[in-house]
C-alpha positions as a Python dict, from the first residue, in 0.01 Angstrom:
ca = {
    (1, 'M'): (0, 0, 0),
    (2, 'V'): (313, -60, -206),
    (3, 'E'): (518, 61, 89),
    (4, 'D'): (341, -190, 314),
    (5, 'V'): (420, -472, 74),
    (6, 'Q'): (782, -361, 48),
    (7, 'F'): (806, -336, 427),
    (8, 'E'): (662, -683, 476),
    (9, 'T'): (894, -820, 208),
    (10, 'H'): (1187, -667, 386),
    (11, 'K'): (1077, -816, 720),
    (12, 'L'): (1030, -1154, 548),
    (13, 'D'): (1381, -1133, 402),
    (14, 'I'): (1527, -1054, 743),
    (15, 'T'): (1335, -1344, 898),
    (16, 'E'): (1457, -1582, 627),
    (17, 'R'): (1818, -1476, 680),
    (18, 'E'): (1787, -1521, 1056),
    (19, 'A'): (1629, -1861, 1005),
    (20, 'A'): (1912, -1957, 765),
    (21, 'E'): (2174, -1843, 1021),
    (22, 'I'): (2001, -2037, 1298),
    (23, 'L'): (1982, -2346, 1076),
    (24, 'K'): (2351, -2314, 982),
    (25, 'A'): (2451, -2271, 1349),
    (26, 'S'): (2234, -2567, 1449),
    (27, 'Q'): (2385, -2788, 1181),
    (28, 'L'): (2736, -2687, 1293),
    (29, 'R'): (2651, -2772, 1655),
    (30, 'L'): (2504, -3101, 1543),
    (31, 'Q'): (2820, -3191, 1350),
    (32, 'E'): (3032, -3097, 1656),
    (33, 'A'): (2812, -3313, 1878),
    (34, 'I'): (2835, -3605, 1636),
    (35, 'Q'): (3214, -3571, 1619),
    (36, 'Q'): (3241, -3554, 1999),
    (37, 'S'): (3014, -3860, 2037),
    (38, 'E'): (3222, -4056, 1788),
    (39, 'E'): (3543, -3962, 1973),
    (40, 'E'): (3390, -4067, 2305),
    (41, 'I'): (3274, -4396, 2147),
    (42, 'Q'): (3628, -4461, 2024),
    (43, 'I'): (3773, -4391, 2367),
    (44, 'H'): (3525, -4620, 2536),
    (45, 'A'): (3579, -4890, 2272),
    (46, 'R'): (3956, -4878, 2341),
    (47, 'Q'): (3891, -4899, 2714),
    (48, 'L'): (3655, -5191, 2667),
    (49, 'F'): (3912, -5371, 2450),
    (50, 'M'): (4175, -5318, 2720),
    (51, 'V'): (3943, -5461, 2984),
    (52, 'V'): (3856, -5764, 2768),
    (53, 'D'): (4225, -5820, 2695),
    (54, 'S'): (4311, -5792, 3064),
    (55, 'V'): (4035, -6038, 3159),
    (56, 'S'): (4152, -6276, 2892),
    (57, 'K'): (4511, -6265, 3019),
    (58, 'Y'): (4394, -6311, 3379),
    (59, 'K'): (4178, -6608, 3271),
    (60, 'E'): (4482, -6768, 3106),
    (61, 'H'): (4689, -6701, 3420),
    (62, 'V'): (4422, -6858, 3645),
    (63, 'E'): (4385, -7157, 3415),
    (64, 'S'): (4761, -7207, 3425),
    (65, 'K'): (4767, -7188, 3802),
    (66, 'I'): (4479, -7431, 3831),
    (67, 'S'): (4662, -7672, 3600),
    (68, 'E'): (4977, -7639, 3813),
    (69, 'M'): (4772, -7703, 4127),
    (70, 'R'): (4610, -8012, 3975),
    (71, 'V'): (4951, -8155, 3874),
    (72, 'S'): (5086, -8079, 4223),
    (73, 'L'): (4779, -8236, 4384),
    (74, 'S'): (4809, -8543, 4165),
    (75, 'E'): (5180, -8575, 4248),
    (76, 'T'): (5105, -8535, 4618),
    (77, 'A'): (4823, -8789, 4607),
    (78, 'A'): (5054, -9035, 4426),
    (79, 'A'): (5330, -8978, 4682),
    (80, 'I'): (5087, -9031, 4968),
    (81, 'S'): (4950, -9343, 4802),
    (82, 'D'): (5300, -9477, 4744),
    (83, 'A'): (5396, -9405, 5106),
    (84, 'Y'): (5075, -9575, 5227),
    (85, 'K'): (5132, -9874, 4998),
    (86, 'G'): (5487, -9895, 5127),
    (87, 'S'): (5364, -9917, 5480),
    (88, 'L'): (5097, -10184, 5414),
    (89, 'P'): (5322, -10489, 5355),
    (90, 'A'): (5491, -10425, 5690),
    (91, 'Q'): (5159, -10412, 5870),
    (92, 'F'): (4956, -10663, 5667),
    (93, 'P'): (5176, -10901, 5471),
    (94, 'G'): (5014, -11033, 5154),
    (95, 'S'): (4719, -10793, 5156),
    (96, 'A'): (4881, -10570, 4888),
    (97, 'N'): (4856, -10861, 4642),
    (98, 'A'): (4493, -10929, 4723),
    (99, 'N'): (4380, -10631, 4522),
}
């Protein structure tokens, strides 16, 4: 009977040690997975920042080009208007002053 108790105690000790080893290994794997996830998050955050920065720079470039096009269009429209106004007095004298 005492031997049975000692044997069961020994088996229980072995099981507890195995469980402790499994727990320790699991905690280590968890920490490694957390660290890897954090590294991946940092990598993706940097990539996202680069994309946002690139889009922002492209937006500024497009806005600048649109502004240049508007100025050019305005200048062209003014030149056409001036050319048209210059041709009116020759065709219709006095009509330029009517407006």
